[in-house]
Steps between C-alpha positions, in 0.01 A plus 500: 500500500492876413787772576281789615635834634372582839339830448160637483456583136156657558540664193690348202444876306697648749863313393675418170609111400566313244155277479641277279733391802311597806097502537355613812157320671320584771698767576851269497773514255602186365751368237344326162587142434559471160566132328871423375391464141201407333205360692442210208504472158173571477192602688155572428266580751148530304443781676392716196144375527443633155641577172785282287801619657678342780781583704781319661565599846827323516728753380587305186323750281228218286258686470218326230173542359271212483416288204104505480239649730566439845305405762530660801373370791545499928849341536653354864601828532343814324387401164651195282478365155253229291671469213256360288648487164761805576860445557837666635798481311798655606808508270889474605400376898535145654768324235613228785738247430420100727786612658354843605291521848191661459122529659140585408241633735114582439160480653301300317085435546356230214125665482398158329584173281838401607663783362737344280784701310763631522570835774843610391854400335767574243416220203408506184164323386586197357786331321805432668445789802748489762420739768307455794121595617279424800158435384139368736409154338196313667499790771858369589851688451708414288893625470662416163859532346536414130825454345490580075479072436170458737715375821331656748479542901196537677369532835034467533341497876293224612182746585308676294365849624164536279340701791435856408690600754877692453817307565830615506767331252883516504688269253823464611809380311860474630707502158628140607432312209251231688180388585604599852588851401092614477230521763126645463420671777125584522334735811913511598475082550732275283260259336503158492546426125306207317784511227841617456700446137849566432636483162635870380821477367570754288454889471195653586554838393248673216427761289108533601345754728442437874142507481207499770163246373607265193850484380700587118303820476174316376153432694529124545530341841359831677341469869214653427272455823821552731485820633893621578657790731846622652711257209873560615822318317804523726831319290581378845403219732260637758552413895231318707493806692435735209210284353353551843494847530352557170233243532427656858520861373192411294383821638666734223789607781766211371846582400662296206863493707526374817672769733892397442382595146553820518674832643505797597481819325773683670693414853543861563177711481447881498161656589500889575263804559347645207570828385180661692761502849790755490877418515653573822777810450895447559605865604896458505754290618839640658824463618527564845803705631627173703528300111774495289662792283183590272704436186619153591149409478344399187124477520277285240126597594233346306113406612385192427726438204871428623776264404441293800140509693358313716137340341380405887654175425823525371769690346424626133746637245327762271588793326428895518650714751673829576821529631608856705832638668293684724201588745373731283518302201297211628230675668464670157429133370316384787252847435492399139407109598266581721229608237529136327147316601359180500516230420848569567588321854473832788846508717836591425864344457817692563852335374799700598856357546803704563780507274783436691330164642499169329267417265226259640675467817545891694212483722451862304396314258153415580125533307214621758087467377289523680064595504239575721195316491216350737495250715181252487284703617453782262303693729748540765687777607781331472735380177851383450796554349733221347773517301800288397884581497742358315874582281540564145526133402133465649633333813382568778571710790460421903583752795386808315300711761176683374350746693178727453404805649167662513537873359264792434440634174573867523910397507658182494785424715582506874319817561136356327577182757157449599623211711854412602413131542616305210416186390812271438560171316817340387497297145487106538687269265306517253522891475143523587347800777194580631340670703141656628425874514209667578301724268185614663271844446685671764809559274518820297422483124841450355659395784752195488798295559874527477663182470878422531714245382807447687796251406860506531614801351132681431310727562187545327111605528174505309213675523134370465177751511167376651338307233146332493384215729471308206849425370653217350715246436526178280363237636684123420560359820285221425254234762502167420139404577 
Protein backbone atom coordinates (compact mmCIF):
# COMPACT_ATOMS: atom_id res chain seq x y z
CA UNK A 1 0.00 0.00 0.00
CA UNK A 2 1.29 3.54 -0.85
CA UNK A 3 -0.53 7.03 -0.04
CA UNK A 4 0.13 8.85 -3.32
CA UNK A 5 -1.24 12.32 -4.20
CA UNK A 6 -3.22 12.35 -7.35
CA UNK A 7 -1.43 14.88 -9.40
CA UNK A 8 0.77 14.95 -12.32
CA UNK A 9 4.13 15.86 -10.90
CA UNK A 10 5.77 16.03 -14.34
CA UNK A 11 8.30 17.95 -12.88
CA UNK A 12 9.49 17.46 -9.25
CA UNK A 13 11.93 20.92 -9.86
CA UNK A 14 9.00 22.80 -10.28
CA UNK A 15 7.62 22.46 -6.31
CA UNK A 16 9.26 22.59 -2.86
CA UNK A 17 8.93 19.44 -0.14
CA UNK A 18 10.42 18.15 2.43
CA UNK A 19 12.17 14.86 0.71
CA UNK A 20 12.90 13.47 3.77
CA UNK A 21 8.98 13.04 4.20
CA UNK A 22 7.64 13.01 0.72
CA UNK A 23 9.56 11.56 -2.53
CA UNK A 24 7.94 11.84 -5.75
CA UNK A 25 8.17 8.79 -8.69
CA UNK A 26 7.06 8.71 -11.86
CA UNK A 27 5.71 11.84 -11.70
CA UNK A 28 3.48 10.95 -8.26
CA UNK A 29 4.01 12.26 -4.87
CA UNK A 30 4.11 9.82 -2.27
CA UNK A 31 4.71 9.71 1.54
CA UNK A 32 8.11 7.81 2.87
CA UNK A 33 7.66 4.85 5.12
CA UNK A 34 10.11 5.06 7.57
CA UNK A 35 10.63 2.02 10.29
CA UNK A 36 9.51 2.74 14.05
CA UNK A 37 13.01 2.31 15.36
CA UNK A 38 15.90 0.51 14.37
CA UNK A 39 15.75 -2.01 11.55
CA UNK A 40 18.06 -4.68 13.74
CA UNK A 41 20.82 -4.65 15.79
CA UNK A 42 22.90 -5.15 13.21
CA UNK A 43 23.20 -5.46 9.49
CA UNK A 44 25.79 -5.97 7.04
CA UNK A 45 25.13 -6.27 3.60
CA UNK A 46 28.72 -7.10 1.95
CA UNK A 47 27.98 -4.84 -0.43
CA UNK A 48 31.39 -2.97 -0.27
CA UNK A 49 32.95 -5.44 -2.67
CA UNK A 50 36.29 -4.12 -1.62
CA UNK A 51 38.32 -2.63 1.03
CA UNK A 52 38.19 -3.46 5.12
CA UNK A 53 35.42 -1.40 6.10
CA UNK A 54 31.91 -2.45 6.40
CA UNK A 55 28.80 -0.84 7.08
CA UNK A 56 25.67 -1.64 8.92
CA UNK A 57 22.60 -0.77 7.12
CA UNK A 58 20.42 -1.26 10.10
CA UNK A 59 20.51 2.02 11.63
CA UNK A 60 22.34 0.78 14.72
CA UNK A 61 25.47 2.64 13.76
CA UNK A 62 28.33 -0.79 13.87
CA UNK A 63 30.17 0.10 11.59
CA UNK A 64 33.70 -2.32 11.57
CA UNK A 65 36.72 -2.98 9.76
CA UNK A 66 37.72 -6.47 9.11
CA UNK A 67 40.32 -8.50 10.87
CA UNK A 68 42.67 -9.87 7.98
CA UNK A 69 42.42 -9.60 4.21
CA UNK A 70 39.13 -10.22 2.97
CA UNK A 71 37.92 -12.01 0.35
CA UNK A 72 35.50 -10.67 -1.66
CA UNK A 73 33.62 -12.56 -3.81
CA UNK A 74 29.85 -12.76 -5.87
CA UNK A 75 27.41 -13.02 -2.90
CA UNK A 76 23.37 -14.12 -3.30
CA UNK A 77 23.01 -10.73 -3.83
CA UNK A 78 25.76 -8.24 -5.10
CA UNK A 79 29.01 -9.29 -3.72
CA UNK A 80 29.55 -11.40 -0.32
CA UNK A 81 32.31 -12.45 1.91
CA UNK A 82 35.01 -15.69 2.15
CA UNK A 83 36.39 -15.13 5.16
CA UNK A 84 39.27 -17.14 4.99
CA UNK A 85 41.21 -16.45 8.03
CA UNK A 86 39.58 -12.75 8.54
CA UNK A 87 37.05 -12.00 11.12
CA UNK A 88 34.32 -9.36 12.34
CA UNK A 89 34.21 -8.31 15.70
CA UNK A 90 31.90 -5.89 16.83
CA UNK A 91 32.12 -4.52 20.42
CA UNK A 92 29.07 -3.45 22.85
CA UNK A 93 26.18 -5.28 20.27
CA UNK A 94 24.22 -8.58 20.88
CA UNK A 95 24.67 -9.04 24.99
CA UNK A 96 21.32 -11.39 25.16
CA UNK A 97 20.23 -12.83 28.21
CA UNK A 98 18.24 -17.02 27.69
CA UNK A 99 15.53 -15.08 28.57
CA UNK A 100 15.95 -12.51 25.72
CA UNK A 101 14.26 -13.34 22.12
CA UNK A 102 16.53 -12.92 19.47
CA UNK A 103 17.34 -14.14 15.62
CA UNK A 104 20.20 -14.57 13.15
CA UNK A 105 19.89 -14.46 9.42
CA UNK A 106 22.62 -15.03 6.57
CA UNK A 107 23.21 -16.57 3.22
CA UNK A 108 25.53 -19.00 3.43
CA UNK A 109 27.34 -21.12 0.27
CA UNK A 110 30.11 -23.93 1.71
CA UNK A 111 32.55 -23.72 -1.57
CA UNK A 112 34.05 -27.13 -0.21
CA UNK A 113 34.92 -29.68 2.76
CA UNK A 114 32.04 -29.48 5.04
CA UNK A 115 32.68 -26.15 6.09
CA UNK A 116 32.97 -26.57 9.63
CA UNK A 117 33.24 -23.53 12.16
CA UNK A 118 31.80 -21.38 13.58
CA UNK A 119 29.63 -18.24 11.42
CA UNK A 120 28.79 -15.89 14.24
CA UNK A 121 28.06 -15.42 18.18
CA UNK A 122 28.81 -13.55 21.38
CA UNK A 123 31.32 -16.22 23.38
CA UNK A 124 34.44 -16.23 24.44
CA UNK A 125 36.98 -19.00 23.15
CA UNK A 126 37.25 -21.39 25.63
CA UNK A 127 36.92 -21.79 29.37
CA UNK A 128 33.76 -21.46 30.96
CA UNK A 129 31.98 -19.22 27.86
CA UNK A 130 28.45 -18.64 28.29
CA UNK A 131 27.02 -16.92 25.37
CA UNK A 132 25.60 -18.27 22.42
CA UNK A 133 26.86 -18.86 18.58
CA UNK A 134 25.50 -20.60 15.49
CA UNK A 135 28.24 -22.33 13.78
CA UNK A 136 28.10 -25.05 10.18
CA UNK A 137 29.45 -28.47 11.59
CA UNK A 138 29.49 -31.43 9.00
CA UNK A 139 27.67 -28.96 6.47
CA UNK A 140 24.78 -28.96 9.12
CA UNK A 141 23.52 -25.91 11.40
CA UNK A 142 24.00 -25.79 14.45
CA UNK A 143 22.25 -23.19 17.15
CA UNK A 144 24.02 -23.12 20.55
CA UNK A 145 23.36 -21.40 24.01
CA UNK A 146 26.07 -21.77 26.67
CA UNK A 147 25.50 -20.91 30.14
CA UNK A 148 29.16 -19.85 32.19
CA UNK A 149 29.20 -23.85 33.84
CA UNK A 150 29.02 -25.62 30.17
CA UNK A 151 25.01 -26.27 30.41
CA UNK A 152 24.12 -25.63 27.21
CA UNK A 153 20.99 -25.65 24.65
CA UNK A 154 21.26 -26.54 21.23
CA UNK A 155 19.27 -26.99 18.26
CA UNK A 156 21.51 -28.99 14.67
CA UNK A 157 19.30 -29.90 11.37
CA UNK A 158 19.13 -33.30 10.12
CA UNK A 159 20.52 -32.22 6.41
CA UNK A 160 23.53 -31.11 5.52
CA UNK A 161 23.74 -28.45 2.62
CA UNK A 162 27.46 -29.14 1.21
CA UNK A 163 26.22 -28.10 -2.32
CA UNK A 164 27.84 -24.94 -3.51
CA UNK A 165 24.85 -23.54 -3.84
CA UNK A 166 23.43 -20.36 -1.40
CA UNK A 167 20.88 -21.07 1.29
CA UNK A 168 19.17 -18.81 3.35
CA UNK A 169 19.51 -19.22 7.34
CA UNK A 170 17.39 -17.70 10.14
CA UNK A 171 18.06 -18.97 13.73
CA UNK A 172 15.32 -18.23 15.66
CA UNK A 173 15.00 -18.08 19.47
CA UNK A 174 11.92 -17.14 21.54
CA UNK A 175 13.59 -16.09 25.01
CA UNK A 176 11.50 -19.07 26.60
CA UNK A 177 14.00 -20.82 28.36
CA UNK A 178 13.45 -24.37 26.35
CA UNK A 179 14.35 -26.63 23.84
CA UNK A 180 11.02 -25.63 22.31
CA UNK A 181 11.85 -21.97 22.33
CA UNK A 182 14.45 -22.35 19.00
CA UNK A 183 13.80 -23.35 15.41
CA UNK A 184 16.36 -23.32 12.31
CA UNK A 185 14.76 -22.23 9.56
CA UNK A 186 16.77 -22.82 6.33
CA UNK A 187 15.45 -21.49 2.53
CA UNK A 188 12.40 -19.98 5.05
CA UNK A 189 11.52 -23.99 6.01
CA UNK A 190 11.72 -25.08 9.74
CA UNK A 191 14.05 -28.04 9.67
CA UNK A 192 13.62 -31.21 10.91
CA UNK A 193 16.35 -31.43 13.62
CA UNK A 194 18.51 -34.69 14.19
CA UNK A 195 19.20 -33.35 17.82
CA UNK A 196 17.85 -31.00 20.24
CA UNK A 197 19.66 -30.49 23.97
CA UNK A 198 18.40 -28.57 26.76
CA UNK A 199 20.41 -27.96 29.74
CA UNK A 200 21.17 -23.94 30.17
CA UNK A 201 20.47 -22.89 33.42
CA UNK A 202 22.18 -20.10 34.27
CA UNK A 203 23.22 -16.62 32.77
CA UNK A 204 24.41 -16.37 29.46
CA UNK A 205 25.47 -12.95 29.32
CA UNK A 206 29.44 -12.01 28.42
CA UNK A 207 31.94 -9.68 28.18
CA UNK A 208 33.31 -10.86 24.54
CA UNK A 209 32.64 -9.24 21.23
CA UNK A 210 29.81 -10.35 18.90
CA UNK A 211 31.94 -11.55 16.28
CA UNK A 212 31.33 -12.83 12.56
CA UNK A 213 33.87 -16.31 11.60
CA UNK A 214 35.48 -17.85 14.94
CA UNK A 215 34.51 -16.65 18.30
CA UNK A 216 36.68 -14.80 21.66
CA UNK A 217 38.42 -12.52 19.23
CA UNK A 218 40.97 -15.30 18.09
CA UNK A 219 41.18 -17.34 14.62
CA UNK A 220 40.13 -20.77 15.87
CA UNK A 221 36.93 -22.41 14.72
CA UNK A 222 36.72 -19.99 11.53
CA UNK A 223 34.52 -21.15 8.36
CA UNK A 224 36.90 -20.70 6.09
CA UNK A 225 35.44 -22.20 2.72
CA UNK A 226 31.85 -20.75 3.66
CA UNK A 227 31.28 -17.94 1.71
CA UNK A 228 28.65 -15.46 3.82
CA UNK A 229 26.30 -12.39 2.71
CA UNK A 230 23.31 -10.14 4.05
CA UNK A 231 24.19 -11.40 8.10
CA UNK A 232 21.29 -9.59 10.06
CA UNK A 233 20.76 -9.98 14.14
CA UNK A 234 17.26 -8.86 15.08
CA UNK A 235 16.91 -9.18 19.37
CA UNK A 236 13.45 -10.30 18.46
CA UNK A 237 11.68 -13.45 17.38
CA UNK A 238 11.07 -13.25 13.65
CA UNK A 239 7.41 -14.20 12.12
CA UNK A 240 6.94 -17.02 9.55
CA UNK A 241 5.83 -14.36 7.37
CA UNK A 242 8.91 -12.18 7.72
CA UNK A 243 11.41 -15.10 7.09
CA UNK A 244 9.47 -15.44 3.88
CA UNK A 245 9.74 -12.26 2.49
CA UNK A 246 13.36 -11.99 3.04
CA UNK A 247 14.20 -15.37 1.72
CA UNK A 248 11.88 -14.47 -1.38
CA UNK A 249 13.32 -10.94 -1.74
CA UNK A 250 16.59 -12.70 -2.60
CA UNK A 251 16.55 -10.26 -5.35
CA UNK A 252 18.24 -7.25 -3.34
CA UNK A 253 14.49 -5.45 -3.11
CA UNK A 254 13.68 -7.08 0.61
CA UNK A 255 12.71 -4.99 3.50
CA UNK A 256 13.96 -6.06 7.07
CA UNK A 257 10.24 -4.99 8.66
CA UNK A 258 7.31 -6.33 7.51
CA UNK A 259 4.83 -3.39 6.58
CA UNK A 260 3.00 -2.90 10.21
CA UNK A 261 6.70 -2.15 10.98
CA UNK A 262 6.70 1.00 10.19
CA UNK A 263 5.04 4.59 9.57
CA UNK A 264 4.64 7.30 8.05
CA UNK A 265 6.63 10.34 7.80
CA UNK A 266 3.98 12.88 8.27
CA UNK A 267 -0.11 12.49 8.04
CA UNK A 268 -0.35 15.94 6.77
CA UNK A 269 1.88 16.76 3.74
CA UNK A 270 2.72 20.11 2.05
CA UNK A 271 4.08 20.27 -1.54
CA UNK A 272 4.01 23.83 -3.29
CA UNK A 273 5.26 25.75 -6.44
CA UNK A 274 8.72 26.79 -6.44
CA UNK A 275 9.74 30.18 -6.38
CA UNK A 276 10.15 30.37 -10.42
CA UNK A 277 5.85 31.05 -10.43
CA UNK A 278 4.69 34.47 -9.05
CA UNK A 279 2.37 35.05 -6.01
CA UNK A 280 -1.02 36.02 -6.92
CA UNK A 281 -1.69 39.93 -5.61
CA UNK A 282 -4.43 40.81 -2.79
CA UNK A 283 -5.35 44.49 -3.82
CA UNK A 284 -7.63 45.53 -0.73
CA UNK A 285 -10.30 44.39 1.24
CA UNK A 286 -13.26 46.78 2.43
CA UNK A 287 -16.07 47.51 4.33
CA UNK A 288 -18.97 47.92 2.38
CA UNK A 289 -21.43 50.81 3.23
CA UNK A 290 -24.26 48.06 4.16
CA UNK A 291 -21.49 46.61 7.23
CA UNK A 292 -21.27 47.73 10.50
CA UNK A 293 -19.96 51.20 11.95
CA UNK A 294 -16.22 51.08 10.53
CA UNK A 295 -14.84 51.48 14.06
CA UNK A 296 -16.74 48.61 15.62
CA UNK A 297 -14.75 46.51 13.41
CA UNK A 298 -11.46 45.27 14.35
CA UNK A 299 -9.59 43.69 11.48
CA UNK A 300 -6.53 41.11 11.99
CA UNK A 301 -5.10 40.58 8.32
CA UNK A 302 -2.25 38.35 7.92
CA UNK A 303 -1.18 36.00 4.69
CA UNK A 304 -0.38 32.77 5.28
CA UNK A 305 0.73 33.25 8.87
CA UNK A 306 -2.43 33.81 11.21
CA UNK A 307 -3.49 32.69 14.64
CA UNK A 308 -5.93 30.31 13.21
CA UNK A 309 -5.52 28.94 9.38
CA UNK A 310 -6.78 26.52 7.73
CA UNK A 311 -3.70 23.86 6.44
CA UNK A 312 -6.35 22.23 3.68
CA UNK A 313 -7.04 19.82 6.37
CA UNK A 314 -7.72 21.32 9.44
CA UNK A 315 -7.67 24.18 11.69
CA UNK A 316 -4.05 25.37 12.75
CA UNK A 317 -3.12 27.75 15.58
CA UNK A 318 0.09 29.74 14.66
CA UNK A 319 1.45 32.93 15.31
CA UNK A 320 2.25 36.32 13.32
CA UNK A 321 -0.33 38.65 12.31
CA UNK A 322 -1.45 42.26 12.06
CA UNK A 323 -4.26 43.58 13.65
CA UNK A 324 -6.03 47.11 12.09
CA UNK A 325 -9.05 49.45 13.18
CA UNK A 326 -9.49 50.23 9.74
CA UNK A 327 -9.74 49.78 5.80
CA UNK A 328 -6.92 51.64 5.28
CA UNK A 329 -4.85 50.12 7.78
CA UNK A 330 -5.19 46.60 6.50
CA UNK A 331 -4.84 47.12 2.93
CA UNK A 332 -1.58 48.84 4.01
CA UNK A 333 -0.64 45.28 5.46
CA UNK A 334 -2.14 43.30 2.85
CA UNK A 335 0.24 45.69 0.16
CA UNK A 336 3.11 45.02 2.48
CA UNK A 337 2.27 40.97 2.57
CA UNK A 338 1.85 40.70 -0.72
CA UNK A 339 5.66 40.94 -1.65
CA UNK A 340 6.41 37.81 0.78
CA UNK A 341 7.27 34.75 -1.82
CA UNK A 342 7.58 31.27 -1.79
CA UNK A 343 7.78 28.88 -0.30
CA UNK A 344 5.40 30.72 1.71
CA UNK A 345 1.76 29.08 0.98
CA UNK A 346 0.01 31.84 -1.96
CA UNK A 347 -3.67 32.98 -0.60
CA UNK A 348 -4.78 35.09 2.04
CA UNK A 349 -6.65 34.99 5.55
CA UNK A 350 -8.64 37.86 6.93
CA UNK A 351 -9.78 37.69 10.86
CA UNK A 352 -11.95 40.55 11.88
CA UNK A 353 -14.48 40.46 14.78
CA UNK A 354 -16.39 43.39 16.03
CA UNK A 355 -16.05 44.65 19.38
CA UNK A 356 -19.28 44.92 20.66
CA UNK A 357 -19.98 41.07 19.72
CA UNK A 358 -19.04 38.13 21.80
CA UNK A 359 -15.94 36.70 21.65
CA UNK A 360 -15.92 33.36 19.62
CA UNK A 361 -19.53 33.44 19.27
CA UNK A 362 -20.83 37.07 17.18
CA UNK A 363 -21.09 35.70 13.82
CA UNK A 364 -18.70 39.04 13.32
CA UNK A 365 -16.40 37.14 14.53
CA UNK A 366 -15.27 35.04 11.76
CA UNK A 367 -11.57 34.16 9.91
CA UNK A 368 -11.95 34.04 5.89
CA UNK A 369 -8.71 32.34 3.58
CA UNK A 370 -9.00 31.65 0.90
CA UNK A 371 -6.49 30.97 -2.74
CA UNK A 372 -6.77 30.55 -6.19
CA UNK A 373 -5.28 27.75 -7.82
CA UNK A 374 -5.87 25.14 -10.78
CA UNK A 375 -7.96 22.62 -11.17
CA UNK A 376 -6.45 19.18 -12.66
CA UNK A 377 -5.95 20.19 -15.64
CA UNK A 378 -3.33 22.84 -15.61
CA UNK A 379 -3.85 23.74 -19.04
CA UNK A 380 -7.35 24.79 -18.80
CA UNK A 381 -8.87 27.95 -18.93
CA UNK A 382 -10.42 27.41 -16.09
CA UNK A 383 -9.23 27.40 -12.09
CA UNK A 384 -10.91 27.62 -8.76
CA UNK A 385 -11.22 29.31 -5.87
CA UNK A 386 -11.64 27.67 -2.30
CA UNK A 387 -11.48 28.98 0.82
CA UNK A 388 -12.58 28.18 4.38
CA UNK A 389 -14.56 30.31 7.01
CA UNK A 390 -14.57 30.01 10.36
CA UNK A 391 -14.71 32.29 14.13
CA UNK A 392 -11.92 33.32 16.21
CA UNK A 393 -11.77 30.08 18.20
CA UNK A 394 -11.03 28.32 14.72
CA UNK A 395 -14.57 26.99 14.53
CA UNK A 396 -16.12 26.96 11.85
CA UNK A 397 -18.59 28.94 10.04
CA UNK A 398 -21.80 27.73 7.73
CA UNK A 399 -24.34 30.13 5.85
CA UNK A 400 -21.74 32.73 4.98
CA UNK A 401 -22.50 33.77 1.28
CA UNK A 402 -19.42 34.40 -1.07
CA UNK A 403 -19.83 36.00 -4.12
CA UNK A 404 -17.36 36.99 -7.06
CA UNK A 405 -17.61 39.36 -9.66
CA UNK A 406 -15.67 39.66 -12.79
CA UNK A 407 -14.19 43.37 -12.99
CA UNK A 408 -11.93 45.29 -15.40
CA UNK A 409 -8.73 46.59 -14.47
CA UNK A 410 -8.80 50.24 -15.30
CA UNK A 411 -11.27 50.75 -11.90
CA UNK A 412 -12.53 48.36 -9.59
CA UNK A 413 -15.98 48.51 -8.39
CA UNK A 414 -19.49 48.56 -9.90
CA UNK A 415 -18.56 50.80 -12.69
CA UNK A 416 -15.33 48.30 -13.97
CA UNK A 417 -18.32 45.41 -13.75
CA UNK A 418 -17.31 43.62 -16.72
CA UNK A 419 -20.14 41.21 -15.99
CA UNK A 420 -23.04 41.57 -13.60
CA UNK A 421 -23.44 37.80 -13.23
CA UNK A 422 -21.96 36.64 -10.06
CA UNK A 423 -21.03 33.51 -9.01
CA UNK A 424 -22.57 32.55 -5.53
CA UNK A 425 -21.85 29.86 -2.92
CA UNK A 426 -22.89 29.60 0.64
CA UNK A 427 -20.24 28.00 3.31
CA UNK A 428 -21.03 24.25 4.35
CA UNK A 429 -20.45 22.97 7.86
CA UNK A 430 -17.33 22.63 7.73
CA UNK A 431 -16.70 26.37 6.70
CA UNK A 432 -15.42 25.22 3.45
CA UNK A 433 -16.42 27.24 -0.28
CA UNK A 434 -15.71 26.77 -3.60
CA UNK A 435 -16.26 27.62 -6.52
CA UNK A 436 -15.11 27.67 -10.48
CA UNK A 437 -14.29 30.87 -12.40
CA UNK A 438 -13.09 31.31 -15.60
CA UNK A 439 -9.77 32.87 -16.56
CA UNK A 440 -9.22 32.66 -20.24
CA UNK A 441 -7.03 35.07 -22.82
CA UNK A 442 -9.99 37.11 -23.50
CA UNK A 443 -9.74 38.96 -20.10
CA UNK A 444 -7.72 42.17 -19.92
CA UNK A 445 -4.21 42.03 -18.34
CA UNK A 446 -4.97 42.91 -14.77
CA UNK A 447 -8.33 42.28 -14.81
CA UNK A 448 -10.05 40.36 -11.81
CA UNK A 449 -12.47 39.47 -9.20
CA UNK A 450 -14.29 41.09 -6.35
CA UNK A 451 -15.39 38.75 -3.87
CA UNK A 452 -17.84 39.35 -0.93
CA UNK A 453 -18.40 37.85 2.22
CA UNK A 454 -21.71 38.31 3.66
CA UNK A 455 -22.92 37.14 7.27
CA UNK A 456 -25.14 38.46 9.78
CA UNK A 457 -24.12 41.79 10.46
CA UNK A 458 -21.28 42.20 7.46
CA UNK A 459 -20.42 43.58 4.90
CA UNK A 460 -17.21 43.01 3.37
CA UNK A 461 -15.15 42.57 -0.08
CA UNK A 462 -11.78 41.59 -1.48
CA UNK A 463 -10.14 42.17 -4.37
CA UNK A 464 -8.02 39.68 -6.49
CA UNK A 465 -5.98 40.84 -9.84
CA UNK A 466 -5.56 38.37 -12.77
CA UNK A 467 -2.75 36.20 -11.84
CA UNK A 468 -0.98 33.38 -13.89
CA UNK A 469 -2.62 30.12 -15.08
CA UNK A 470 -0.32 28.48 -12.99
CA UNK A 471 -1.27 29.14 -9.38
CA UNK A 472 -1.28 27.19 -6.41
CA UNK A 473 -2.30 25.65 -3.57
CA UNK A 474 -1.08 22.92 -1.04
CA UNK A 475 -1.81 19.88 -1.94
CA UNK A 476 -2.70 17.10 1.18
CA UNK A 477 -5.86 15.75 0.31
CA UNK A 478 -4.46 12.44 0.07
CA UNK A 479 -5.63 8.86 -2.36
CA UNK A 480 -5.45 5.85 -0.75
CA UNK A 481 -4.23 3.59 -3.58
Amino acid sequence: MSITINFPFDNPANYTYDNTKIEVIDGKAQLIAVPVGPLADLYFKFDEGTGSDVVDSSGSGNNVTISGTPNWQTGQINTGLQFGTSTIQVPDMGNYEFSTPFSLEFWFKISSGSGDGIVMGKQAAWGNSGGYHVAIEQSRIRLKIDDSTFRRTEWRTYASYSDDTWHHVVCVYDGSETAAGGTIYIDSVASSLLDVNQGTAGTILNTADFQISGRGGTGNELPSTVMLDEVVVYQRQLSQSEINSRYNGGSGTQELFGASSYVYATDNPTIRYTTNLLAEEVLSFVASTTAVAPDQVRFTVFINGPEHWFDGAAWVLSTGYAESNTAAEINAALQAENVLVYPVPVGFNIYFHSDTGVTGVSIEDILVQYDLYTDSCPDADMCTVSGCIANNQAQPVQDVKVSAKLISPSEYGDRGLITQNSNQVVTDVDGRWSMALVENDSMPTGSGYLFNFTGDGIRLKAQKKKVPKLLTRDYNELEDL
